[in-house]
PDB file of C-alpha atoms in Angstrom:
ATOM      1  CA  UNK R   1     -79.236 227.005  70.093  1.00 55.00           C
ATOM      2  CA  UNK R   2     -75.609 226.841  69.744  1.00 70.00           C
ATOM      3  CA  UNK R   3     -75.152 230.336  71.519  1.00 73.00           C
ATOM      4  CA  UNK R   4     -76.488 228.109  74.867  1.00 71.00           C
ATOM      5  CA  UNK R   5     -74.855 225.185  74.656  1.00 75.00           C
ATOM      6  CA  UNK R   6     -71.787 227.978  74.255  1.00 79.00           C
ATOM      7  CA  UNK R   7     -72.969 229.725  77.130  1.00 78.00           C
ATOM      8  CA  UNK R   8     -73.414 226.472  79.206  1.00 82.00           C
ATOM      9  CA  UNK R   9     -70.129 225.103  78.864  1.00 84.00           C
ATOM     10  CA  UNK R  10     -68.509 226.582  81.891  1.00 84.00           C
ATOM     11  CA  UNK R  11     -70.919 225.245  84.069  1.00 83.00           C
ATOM     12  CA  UNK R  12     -70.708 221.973  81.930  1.00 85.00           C
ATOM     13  CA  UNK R  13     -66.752 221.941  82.349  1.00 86.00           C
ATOM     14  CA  UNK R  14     -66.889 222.691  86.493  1.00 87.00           C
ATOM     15  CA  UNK R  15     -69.895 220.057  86.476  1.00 82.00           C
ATOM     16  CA  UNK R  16     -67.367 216.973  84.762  1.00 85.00           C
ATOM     17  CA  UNK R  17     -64.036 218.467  86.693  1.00 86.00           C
ATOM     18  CA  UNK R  18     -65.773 217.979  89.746  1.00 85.00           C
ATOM     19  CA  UNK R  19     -67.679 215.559  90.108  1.00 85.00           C
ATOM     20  CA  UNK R  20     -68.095 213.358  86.685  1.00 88.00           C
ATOM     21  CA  UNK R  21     -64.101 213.128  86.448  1.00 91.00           C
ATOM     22  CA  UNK R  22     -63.305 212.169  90.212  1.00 88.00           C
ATOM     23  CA  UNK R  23     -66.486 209.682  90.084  1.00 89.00           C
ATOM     24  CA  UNK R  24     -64.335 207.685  86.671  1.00 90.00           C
ATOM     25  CA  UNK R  25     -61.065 208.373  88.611  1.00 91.00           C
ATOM     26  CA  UNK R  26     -62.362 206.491  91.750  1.00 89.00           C
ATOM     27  CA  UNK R  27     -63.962 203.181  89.200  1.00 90.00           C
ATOM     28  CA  UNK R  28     -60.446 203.154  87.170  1.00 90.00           C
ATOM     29  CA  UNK R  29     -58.795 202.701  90.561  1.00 89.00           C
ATOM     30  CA  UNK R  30     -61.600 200.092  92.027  1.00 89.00           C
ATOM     31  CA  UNK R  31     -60.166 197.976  89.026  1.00 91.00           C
ATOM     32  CA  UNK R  32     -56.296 198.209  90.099  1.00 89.00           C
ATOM     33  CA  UNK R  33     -54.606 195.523  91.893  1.00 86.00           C
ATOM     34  CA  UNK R  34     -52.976 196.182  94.648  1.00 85.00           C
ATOM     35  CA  UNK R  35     -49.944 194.427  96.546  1.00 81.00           C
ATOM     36  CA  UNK R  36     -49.272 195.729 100.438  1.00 80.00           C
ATOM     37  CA  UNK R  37     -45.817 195.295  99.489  1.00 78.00           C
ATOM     38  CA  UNK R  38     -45.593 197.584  96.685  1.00 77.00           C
ATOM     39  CA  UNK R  39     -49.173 199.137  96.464  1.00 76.00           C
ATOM     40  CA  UNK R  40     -51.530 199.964  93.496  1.00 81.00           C
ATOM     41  CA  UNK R  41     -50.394 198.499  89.961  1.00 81.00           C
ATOM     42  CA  UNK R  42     -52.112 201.249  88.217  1.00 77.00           C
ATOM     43  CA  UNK R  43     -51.022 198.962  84.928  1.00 81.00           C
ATOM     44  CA  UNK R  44     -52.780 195.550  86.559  1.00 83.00           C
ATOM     45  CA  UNK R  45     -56.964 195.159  86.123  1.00 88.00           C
ATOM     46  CA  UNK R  46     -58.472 192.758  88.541  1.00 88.00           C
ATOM     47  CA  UNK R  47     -61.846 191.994  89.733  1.00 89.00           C
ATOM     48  CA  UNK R  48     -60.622 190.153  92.848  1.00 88.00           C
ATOM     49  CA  UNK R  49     -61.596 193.874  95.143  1.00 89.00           C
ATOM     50  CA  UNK R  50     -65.472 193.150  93.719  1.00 92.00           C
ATOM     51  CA  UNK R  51     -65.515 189.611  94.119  1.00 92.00           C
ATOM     52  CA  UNK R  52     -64.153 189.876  97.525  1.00 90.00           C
ATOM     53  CA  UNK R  53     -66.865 192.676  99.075  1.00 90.00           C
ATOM     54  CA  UNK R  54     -69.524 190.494  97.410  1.00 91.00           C
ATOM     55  CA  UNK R  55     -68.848 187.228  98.932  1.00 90.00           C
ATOM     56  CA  UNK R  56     -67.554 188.450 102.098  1.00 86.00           C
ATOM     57  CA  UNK R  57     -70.485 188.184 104.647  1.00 89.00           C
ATOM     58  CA  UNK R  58     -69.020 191.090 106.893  1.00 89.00           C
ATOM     59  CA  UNK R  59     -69.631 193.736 104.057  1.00 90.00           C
ATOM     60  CA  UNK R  60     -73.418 192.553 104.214  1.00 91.00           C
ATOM     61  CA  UNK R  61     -73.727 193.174 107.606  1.00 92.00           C
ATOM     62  CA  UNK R  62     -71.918 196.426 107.486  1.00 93.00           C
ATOM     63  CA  UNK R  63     -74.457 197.813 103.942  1.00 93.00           C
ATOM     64  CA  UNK R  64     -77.666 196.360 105.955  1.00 93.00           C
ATOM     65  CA  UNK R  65     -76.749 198.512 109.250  1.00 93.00           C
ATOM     66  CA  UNK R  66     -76.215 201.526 106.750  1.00 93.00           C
ATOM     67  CA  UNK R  67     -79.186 201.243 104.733  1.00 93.00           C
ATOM     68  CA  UNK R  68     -81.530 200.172 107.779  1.00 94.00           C
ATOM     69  CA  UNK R  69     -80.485 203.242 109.694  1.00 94.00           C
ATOM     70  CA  UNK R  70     -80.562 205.249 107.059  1.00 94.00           C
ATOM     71  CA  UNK R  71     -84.032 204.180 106.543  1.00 93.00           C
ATOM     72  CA  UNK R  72     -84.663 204.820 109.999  1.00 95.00           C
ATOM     73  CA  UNK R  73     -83.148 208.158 110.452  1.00 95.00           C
ATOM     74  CA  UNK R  74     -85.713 208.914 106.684  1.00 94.00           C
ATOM     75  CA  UNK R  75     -88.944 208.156 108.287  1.00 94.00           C
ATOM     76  CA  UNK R  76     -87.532 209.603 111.917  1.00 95.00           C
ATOM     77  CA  UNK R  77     -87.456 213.157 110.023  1.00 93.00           C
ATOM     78  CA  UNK R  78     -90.496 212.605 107.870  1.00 92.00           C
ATOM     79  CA  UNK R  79     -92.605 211.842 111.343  1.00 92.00           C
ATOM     80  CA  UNK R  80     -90.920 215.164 113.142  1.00 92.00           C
ATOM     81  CA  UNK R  81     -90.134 217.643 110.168  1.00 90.00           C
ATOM     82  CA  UNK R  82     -93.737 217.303 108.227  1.00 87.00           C
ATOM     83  CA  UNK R  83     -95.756 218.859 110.924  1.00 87.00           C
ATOM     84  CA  UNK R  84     -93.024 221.106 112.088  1.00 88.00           C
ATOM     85  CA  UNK R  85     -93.075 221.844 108.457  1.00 87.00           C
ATOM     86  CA  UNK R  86     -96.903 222.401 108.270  1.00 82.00           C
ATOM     87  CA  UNK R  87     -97.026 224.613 111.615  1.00 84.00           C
ATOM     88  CA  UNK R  88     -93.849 226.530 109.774  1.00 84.00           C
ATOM     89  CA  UNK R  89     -96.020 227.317 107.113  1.00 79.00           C
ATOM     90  CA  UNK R  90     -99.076 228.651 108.956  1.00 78.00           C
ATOM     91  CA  UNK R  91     -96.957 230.762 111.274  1.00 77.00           C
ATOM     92  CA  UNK R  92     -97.826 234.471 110.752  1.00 75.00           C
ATOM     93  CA  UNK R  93     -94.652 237.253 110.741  1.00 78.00           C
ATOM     94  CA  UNK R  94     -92.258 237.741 112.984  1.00 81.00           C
ATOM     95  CA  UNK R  95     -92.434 234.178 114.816  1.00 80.00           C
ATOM     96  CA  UNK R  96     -92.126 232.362 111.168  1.00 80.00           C
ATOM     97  CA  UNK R  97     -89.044 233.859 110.670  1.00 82.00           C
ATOM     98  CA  UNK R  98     -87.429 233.264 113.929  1.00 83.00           C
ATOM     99  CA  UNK R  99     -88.423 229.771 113.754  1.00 84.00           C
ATOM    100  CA  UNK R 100     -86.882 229.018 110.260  1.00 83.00           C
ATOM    101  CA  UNK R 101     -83.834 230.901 111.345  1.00 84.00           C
ATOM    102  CA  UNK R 102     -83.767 228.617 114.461  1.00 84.00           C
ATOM    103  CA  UNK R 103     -84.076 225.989 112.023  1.00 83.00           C
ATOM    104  CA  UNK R 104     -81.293 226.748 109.734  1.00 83.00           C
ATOM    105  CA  UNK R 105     -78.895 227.681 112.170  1.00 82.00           C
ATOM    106  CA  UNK R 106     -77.681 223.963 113.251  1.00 79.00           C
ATOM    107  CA  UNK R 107     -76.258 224.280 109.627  1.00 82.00           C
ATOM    108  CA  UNK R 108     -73.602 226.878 110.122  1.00 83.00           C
ATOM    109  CA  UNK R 109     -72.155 224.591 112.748  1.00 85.00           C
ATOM    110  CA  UNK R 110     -70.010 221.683 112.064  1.00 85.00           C
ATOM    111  CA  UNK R 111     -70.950 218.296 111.884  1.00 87.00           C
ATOM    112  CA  UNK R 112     -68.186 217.493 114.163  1.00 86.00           C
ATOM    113  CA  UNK R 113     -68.754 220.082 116.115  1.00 87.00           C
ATOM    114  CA  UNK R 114     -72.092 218.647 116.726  1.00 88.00           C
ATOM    115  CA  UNK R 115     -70.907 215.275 116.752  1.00 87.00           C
ATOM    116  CA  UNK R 116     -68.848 216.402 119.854  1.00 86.00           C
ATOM    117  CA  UNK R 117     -71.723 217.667 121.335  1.00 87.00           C
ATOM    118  CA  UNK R 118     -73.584 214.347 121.463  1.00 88.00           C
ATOM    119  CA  UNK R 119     -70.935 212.649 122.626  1.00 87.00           C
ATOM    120  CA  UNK R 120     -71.071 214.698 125.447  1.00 87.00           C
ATOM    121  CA  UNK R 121     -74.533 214.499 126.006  1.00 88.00           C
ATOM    122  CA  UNK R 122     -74.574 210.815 125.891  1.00 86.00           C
ATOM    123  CA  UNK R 123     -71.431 209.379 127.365  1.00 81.00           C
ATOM    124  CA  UNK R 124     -70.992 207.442 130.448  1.00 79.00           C
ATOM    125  CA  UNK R 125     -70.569 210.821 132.283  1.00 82.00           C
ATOM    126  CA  UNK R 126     -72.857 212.789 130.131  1.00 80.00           C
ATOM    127  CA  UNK R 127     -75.426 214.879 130.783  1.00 84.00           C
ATOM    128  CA  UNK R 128     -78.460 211.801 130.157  1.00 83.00           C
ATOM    129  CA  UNK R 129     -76.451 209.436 132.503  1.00 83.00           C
ATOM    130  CA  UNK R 130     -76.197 212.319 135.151  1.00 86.00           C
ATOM    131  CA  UNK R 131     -80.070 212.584 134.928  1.00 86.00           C
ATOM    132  CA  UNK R 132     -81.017 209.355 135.323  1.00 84.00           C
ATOM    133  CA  UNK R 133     -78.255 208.603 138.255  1.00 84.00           C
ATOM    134  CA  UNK R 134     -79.921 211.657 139.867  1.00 84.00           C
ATOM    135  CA  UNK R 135     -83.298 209.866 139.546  1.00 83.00           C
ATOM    136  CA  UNK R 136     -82.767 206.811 141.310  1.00 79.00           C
ATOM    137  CA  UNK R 137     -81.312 204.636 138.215  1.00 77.00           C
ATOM    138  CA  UNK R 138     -78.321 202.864 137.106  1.00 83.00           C
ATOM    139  CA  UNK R 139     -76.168 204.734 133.698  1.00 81.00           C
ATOM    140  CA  UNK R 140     -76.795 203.343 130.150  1.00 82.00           C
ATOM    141  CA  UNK R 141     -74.678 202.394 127.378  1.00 85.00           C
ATOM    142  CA  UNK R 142     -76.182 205.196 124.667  1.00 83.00           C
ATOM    143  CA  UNK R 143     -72.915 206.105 123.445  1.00 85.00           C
ATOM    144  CA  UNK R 144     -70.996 204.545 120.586  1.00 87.00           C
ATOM    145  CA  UNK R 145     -74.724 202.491 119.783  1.00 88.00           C
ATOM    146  CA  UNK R 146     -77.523 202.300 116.920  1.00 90.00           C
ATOM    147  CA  UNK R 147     -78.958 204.848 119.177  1.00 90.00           C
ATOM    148  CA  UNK R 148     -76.829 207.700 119.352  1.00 90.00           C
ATOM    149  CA  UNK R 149     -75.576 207.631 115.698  1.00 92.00           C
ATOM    150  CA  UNK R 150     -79.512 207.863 115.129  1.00 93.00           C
ATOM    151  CA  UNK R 151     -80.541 210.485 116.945  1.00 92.00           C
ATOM    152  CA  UNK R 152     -77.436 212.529 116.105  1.00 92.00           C
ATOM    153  CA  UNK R 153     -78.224 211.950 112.227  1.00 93.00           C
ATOM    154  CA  UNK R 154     -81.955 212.971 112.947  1.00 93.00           C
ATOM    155  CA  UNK R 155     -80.932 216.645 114.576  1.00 91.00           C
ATOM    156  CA  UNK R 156     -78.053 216.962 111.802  1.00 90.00           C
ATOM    157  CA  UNK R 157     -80.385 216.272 108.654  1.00 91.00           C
ATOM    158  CA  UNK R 158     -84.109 217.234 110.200  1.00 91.00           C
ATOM    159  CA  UNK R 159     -83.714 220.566 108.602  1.00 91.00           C
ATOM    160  CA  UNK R 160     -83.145 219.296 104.985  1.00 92.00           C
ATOM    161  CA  UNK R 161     -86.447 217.426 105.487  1.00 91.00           C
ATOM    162  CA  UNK R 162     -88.057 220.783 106.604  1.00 90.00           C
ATOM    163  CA  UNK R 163     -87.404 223.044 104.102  1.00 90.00           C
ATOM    164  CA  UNK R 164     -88.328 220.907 101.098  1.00 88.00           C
ATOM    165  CA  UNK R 165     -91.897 220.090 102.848  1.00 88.00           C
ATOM    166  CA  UNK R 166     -92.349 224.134 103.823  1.00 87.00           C
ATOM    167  CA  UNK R 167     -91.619 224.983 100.194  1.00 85.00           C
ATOM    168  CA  UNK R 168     -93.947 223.042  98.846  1.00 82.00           C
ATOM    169  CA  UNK R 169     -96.712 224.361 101.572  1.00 81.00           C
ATOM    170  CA  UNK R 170     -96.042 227.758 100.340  1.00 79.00           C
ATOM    171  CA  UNK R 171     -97.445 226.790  97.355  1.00 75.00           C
ATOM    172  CA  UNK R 172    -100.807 225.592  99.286  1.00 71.00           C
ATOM    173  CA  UNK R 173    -103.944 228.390  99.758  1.00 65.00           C
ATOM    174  CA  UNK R 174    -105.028 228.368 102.995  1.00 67.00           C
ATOM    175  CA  UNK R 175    -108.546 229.279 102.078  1.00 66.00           C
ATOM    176  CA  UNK R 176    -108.476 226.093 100.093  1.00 67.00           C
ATOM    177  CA  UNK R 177    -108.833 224.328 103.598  1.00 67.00           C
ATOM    178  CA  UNK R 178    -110.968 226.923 104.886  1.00 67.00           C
ATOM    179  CA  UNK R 179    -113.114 225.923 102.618  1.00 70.00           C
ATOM    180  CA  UNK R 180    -113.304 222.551 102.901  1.00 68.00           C
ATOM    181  CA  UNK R 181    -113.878 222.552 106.828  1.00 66.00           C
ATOM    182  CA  UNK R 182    -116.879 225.363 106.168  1.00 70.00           C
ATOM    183  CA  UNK R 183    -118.150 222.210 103.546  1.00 67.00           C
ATOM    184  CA  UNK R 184    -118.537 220.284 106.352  1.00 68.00           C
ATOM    185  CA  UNK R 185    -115.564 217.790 105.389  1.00 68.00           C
ATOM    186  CA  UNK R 186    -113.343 217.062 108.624  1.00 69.00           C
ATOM    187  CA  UNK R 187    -109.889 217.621 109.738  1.00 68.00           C
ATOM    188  CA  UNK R 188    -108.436 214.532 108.790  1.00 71.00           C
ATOM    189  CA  UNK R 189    -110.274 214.874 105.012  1.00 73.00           C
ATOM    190  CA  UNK R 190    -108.539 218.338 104.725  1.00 69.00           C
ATOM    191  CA  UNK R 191    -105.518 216.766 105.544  1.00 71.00           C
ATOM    192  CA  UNK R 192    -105.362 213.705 103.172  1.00 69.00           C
ATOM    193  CA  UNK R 193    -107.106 215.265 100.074  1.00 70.00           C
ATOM    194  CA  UNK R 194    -105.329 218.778 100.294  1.00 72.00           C
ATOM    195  CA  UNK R 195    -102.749 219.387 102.157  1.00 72.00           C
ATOM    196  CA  UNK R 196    -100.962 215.511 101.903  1.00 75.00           C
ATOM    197  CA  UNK R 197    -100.998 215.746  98.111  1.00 74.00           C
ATOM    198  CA  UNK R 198     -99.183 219.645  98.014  1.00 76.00           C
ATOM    199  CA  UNK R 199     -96.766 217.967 101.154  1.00 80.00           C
ATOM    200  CA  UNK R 200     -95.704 214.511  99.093  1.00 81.00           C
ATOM    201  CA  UNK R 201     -93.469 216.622  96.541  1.00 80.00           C
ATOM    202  CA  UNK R 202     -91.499 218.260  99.314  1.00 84.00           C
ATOM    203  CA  UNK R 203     -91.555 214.950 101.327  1.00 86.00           C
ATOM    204  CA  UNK R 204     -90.425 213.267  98.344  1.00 86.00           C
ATOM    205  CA  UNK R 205     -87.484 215.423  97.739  1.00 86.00           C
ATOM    206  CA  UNK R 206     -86.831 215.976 101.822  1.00 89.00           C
ATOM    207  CA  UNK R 207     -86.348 211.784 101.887  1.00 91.00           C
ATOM    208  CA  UNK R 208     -84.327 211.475  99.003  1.00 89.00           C
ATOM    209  CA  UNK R 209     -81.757 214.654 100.587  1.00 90.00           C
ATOM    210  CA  UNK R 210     -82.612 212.939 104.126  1.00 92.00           C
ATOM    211  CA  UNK R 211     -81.490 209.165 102.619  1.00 92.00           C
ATOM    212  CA  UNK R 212     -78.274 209.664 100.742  1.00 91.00           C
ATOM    213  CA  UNK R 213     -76.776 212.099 103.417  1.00 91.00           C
ATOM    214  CA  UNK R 214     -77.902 209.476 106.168  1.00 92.00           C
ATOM    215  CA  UNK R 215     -76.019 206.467 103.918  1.00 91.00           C
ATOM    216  CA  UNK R 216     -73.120 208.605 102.870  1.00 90.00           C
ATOM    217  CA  UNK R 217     -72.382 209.916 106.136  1.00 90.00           C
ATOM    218  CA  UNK R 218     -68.743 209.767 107.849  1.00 89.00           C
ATOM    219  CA  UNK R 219     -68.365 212.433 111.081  1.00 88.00           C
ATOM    220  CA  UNK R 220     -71.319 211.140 112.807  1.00 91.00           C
ATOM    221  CA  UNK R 221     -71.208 207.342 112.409  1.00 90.00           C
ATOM    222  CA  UNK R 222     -67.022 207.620 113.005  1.00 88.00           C
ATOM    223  CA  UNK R 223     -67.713 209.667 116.588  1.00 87.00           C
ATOM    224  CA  UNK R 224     -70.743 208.425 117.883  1.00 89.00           C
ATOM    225  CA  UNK R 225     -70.427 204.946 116.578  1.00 86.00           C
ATOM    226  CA  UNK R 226     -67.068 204.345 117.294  1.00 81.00           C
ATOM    227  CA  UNK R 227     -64.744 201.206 116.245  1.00 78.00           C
ATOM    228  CA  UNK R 228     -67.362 198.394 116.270  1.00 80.00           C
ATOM    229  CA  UNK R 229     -70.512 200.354 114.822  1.00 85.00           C
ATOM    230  CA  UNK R 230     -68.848 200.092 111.573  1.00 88.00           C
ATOM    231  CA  UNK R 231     -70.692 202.159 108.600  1.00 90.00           C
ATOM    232  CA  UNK R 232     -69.649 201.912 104.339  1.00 91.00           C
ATOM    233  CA  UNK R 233     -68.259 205.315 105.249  1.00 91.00           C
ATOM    234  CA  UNK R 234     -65.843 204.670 107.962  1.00 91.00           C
ATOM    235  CA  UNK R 235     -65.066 200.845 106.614  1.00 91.00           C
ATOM    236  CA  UNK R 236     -64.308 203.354 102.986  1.00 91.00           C
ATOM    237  CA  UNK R 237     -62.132 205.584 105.222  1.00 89.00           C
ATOM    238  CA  UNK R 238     -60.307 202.587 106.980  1.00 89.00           C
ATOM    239  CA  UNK R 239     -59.121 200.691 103.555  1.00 89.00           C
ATOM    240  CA  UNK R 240     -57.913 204.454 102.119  1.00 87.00           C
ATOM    241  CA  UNK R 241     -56.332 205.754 105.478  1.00 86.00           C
ATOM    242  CA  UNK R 242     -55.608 202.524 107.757  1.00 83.00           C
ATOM    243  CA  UNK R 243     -55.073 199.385 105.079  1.00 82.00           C
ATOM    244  CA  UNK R 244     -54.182 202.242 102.305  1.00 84.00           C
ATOM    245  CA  UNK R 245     -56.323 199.617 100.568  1.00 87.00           C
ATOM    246  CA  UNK R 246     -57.397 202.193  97.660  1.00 88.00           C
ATOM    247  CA  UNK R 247     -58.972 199.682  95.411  1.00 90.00           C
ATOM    248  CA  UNK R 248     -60.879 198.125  97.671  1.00 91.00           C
ATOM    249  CA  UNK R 249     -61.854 201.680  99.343  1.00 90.00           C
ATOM    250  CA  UNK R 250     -62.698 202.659  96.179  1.00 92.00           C
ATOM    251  CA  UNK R 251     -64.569 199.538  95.239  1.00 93.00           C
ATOM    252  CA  UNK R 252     -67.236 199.802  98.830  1.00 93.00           C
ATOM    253  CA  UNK R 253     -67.607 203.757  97.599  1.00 92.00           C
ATOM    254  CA  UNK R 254     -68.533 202.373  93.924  1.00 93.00           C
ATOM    255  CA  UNK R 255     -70.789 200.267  95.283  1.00 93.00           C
ATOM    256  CA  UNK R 256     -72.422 202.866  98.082  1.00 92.00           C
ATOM    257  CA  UNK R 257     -72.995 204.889  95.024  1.00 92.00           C
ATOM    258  CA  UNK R 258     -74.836 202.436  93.146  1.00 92.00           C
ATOM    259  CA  UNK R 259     -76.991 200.945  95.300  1.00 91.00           C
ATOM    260  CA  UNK R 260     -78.066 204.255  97.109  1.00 90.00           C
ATOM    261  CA  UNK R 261     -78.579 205.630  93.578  1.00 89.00           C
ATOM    262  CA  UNK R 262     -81.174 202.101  93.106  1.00 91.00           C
ATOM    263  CA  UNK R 263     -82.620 202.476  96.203  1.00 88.00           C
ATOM    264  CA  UNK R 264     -83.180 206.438  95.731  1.00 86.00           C
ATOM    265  CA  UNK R 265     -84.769 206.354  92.157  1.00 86.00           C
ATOM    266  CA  UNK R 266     -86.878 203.362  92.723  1.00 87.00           C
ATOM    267  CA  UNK R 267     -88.422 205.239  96.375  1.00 82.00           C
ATOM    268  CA  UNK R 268     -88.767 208.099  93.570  1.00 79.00           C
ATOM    269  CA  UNK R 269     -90.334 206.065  91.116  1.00 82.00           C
ATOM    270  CA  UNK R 270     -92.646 204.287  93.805  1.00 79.00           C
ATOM    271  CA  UNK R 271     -93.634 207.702  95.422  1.00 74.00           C
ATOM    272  CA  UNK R 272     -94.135 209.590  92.366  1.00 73.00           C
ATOM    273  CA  UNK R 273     -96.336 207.217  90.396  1.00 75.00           C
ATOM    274  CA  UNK R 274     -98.251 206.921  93.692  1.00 68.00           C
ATOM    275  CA  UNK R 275     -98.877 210.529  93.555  1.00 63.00           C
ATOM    276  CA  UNK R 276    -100.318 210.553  90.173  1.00 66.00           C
ATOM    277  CA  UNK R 277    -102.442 208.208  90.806  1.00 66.00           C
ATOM    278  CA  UNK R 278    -104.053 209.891  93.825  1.00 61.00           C
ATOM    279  CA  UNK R 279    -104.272 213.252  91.804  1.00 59.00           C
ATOM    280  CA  UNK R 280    -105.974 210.842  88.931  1.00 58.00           C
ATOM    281  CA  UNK R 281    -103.428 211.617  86.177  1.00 55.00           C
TER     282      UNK R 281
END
């Protein structure tokens, strides 16, 4: 036993220099006051930074348009990537592995990149304005709105809802249905007794990737959203870079963390003792 907890302590050492160490770097410095005269007093300790994001009703409106689109964008790529998973999975060879390369390429592009590519799409001159203007109507406001920071977020993170939910299909026998349907039991009874309960382990890991990505998110939300559509992100990047606020930057991304990290393990908690109960356990 000693011999692997020897041979796990390079991977234990990487694991706290990169991400256990910066995480109590960046709640040390939430704690710090800090003057705009003279900066952070890494020797003061106030709770003033905390006190201020909680009663400050701006902050609530800016975590309740992260969360809700967040929430949003989740269930967006759970309706589109679950079947899209499911006819993945019951493609025969070559087409199912064109498709899943088609599906994994958006990934080797940049988010900005991408971002750009919206912004293109949907701006006063873009492409969608062009095509309605061509059809008789007047242009629309879709860029730097709810709107475009959604549907952006949906093509970005769709695939990490896809491959979760194929993965788990893999897993699922195909004669298994065949067998039900030749039993006389329909197409939507296939569906919710065999195929949903294989889907709900890869839906319930696709959400939770979908979810924090969505809430954490920066490139999108700062280019499509622009000044006013204010995400915890950008408002995170604005204290650090604009206000040089770290504290208080550091205090929103402390509590980002947190209340992702409640949200996510409750929706895990929720979805995975509904799960057992379907399968009877």
């Amino acid at each position: 036993m000693s011999r692997g907890y020897l041979l796990s302590l390079p991977a234990l050492a990487l694991f706290t220099g990169l991400l256990i160490l910066p995480l109590v770097m960046t709640l040390v410095l939430s704690f710090n006051v800090f003057d705009y005269q003279v900066g952070v007093k890494a020797d003061e300790w106030t709770l003033a930074h905390y006190l201020s994001l909680f009663s400050d009703s701006y902050f609530y409106e800016i975590f309740w348009r992260t969360f809700w689109i967040s929430a949003l964008v989740t269930l967006l790529c759970v309706v589109i990537g679950v079947p899209e998973a499911y006819i993945l999975s019951r493609m025969g060879t070559p087409w199912r592995s064109i498709f899943l390369i088609l599906i994994l390429t958006p990934l080797l592009i940049s988010v900005v990149v991408r971002a750009f590519g919206w912004s293109l799409l949907l701006g006063a001159d873009g492409l969608v304005n062009q095509v309605i203007q061509a059809l008789g109507g007047r242009p629309v406001k879709l860029l730097y709105t709810p709107f475009a920071v959604i549907i952006a977020l949906v093509h970005v993170m769709l695939p990490f809802m896809i491959i979760p939910v194929w993965t788990s299909l893999q897993k699922l026998d195909p004669s298994a249905e065949q067998a039900a349907l030749s039993l006389g039991a329909s197409q939507a009874t296939v569906m919710r007794k065999i195929v949903l309960p294989q889907v709900m382990p890869g839906v319930l890991s696709g959400t939770l990737i979908v979810f924090g990505l969505a809430a954490s998110s920066f490139a999108i939300p700062g280019l499509l959203g622009g000044r006013r559509l204010k995400m915890v992100a950008t408002v995170v990047y604005d204290q650090y870079l604009s206000e040089l606020n770290w504290p208080m930057g550091a205090t929103i991304a402390v509590v980002l963390l947190l209340v992702n990290l409640l949200i996510m393990l409750s929706w895990n908690r929720l979805v995975e003792s509904r799960y057992k109960k379907s399968l009877g356990v």
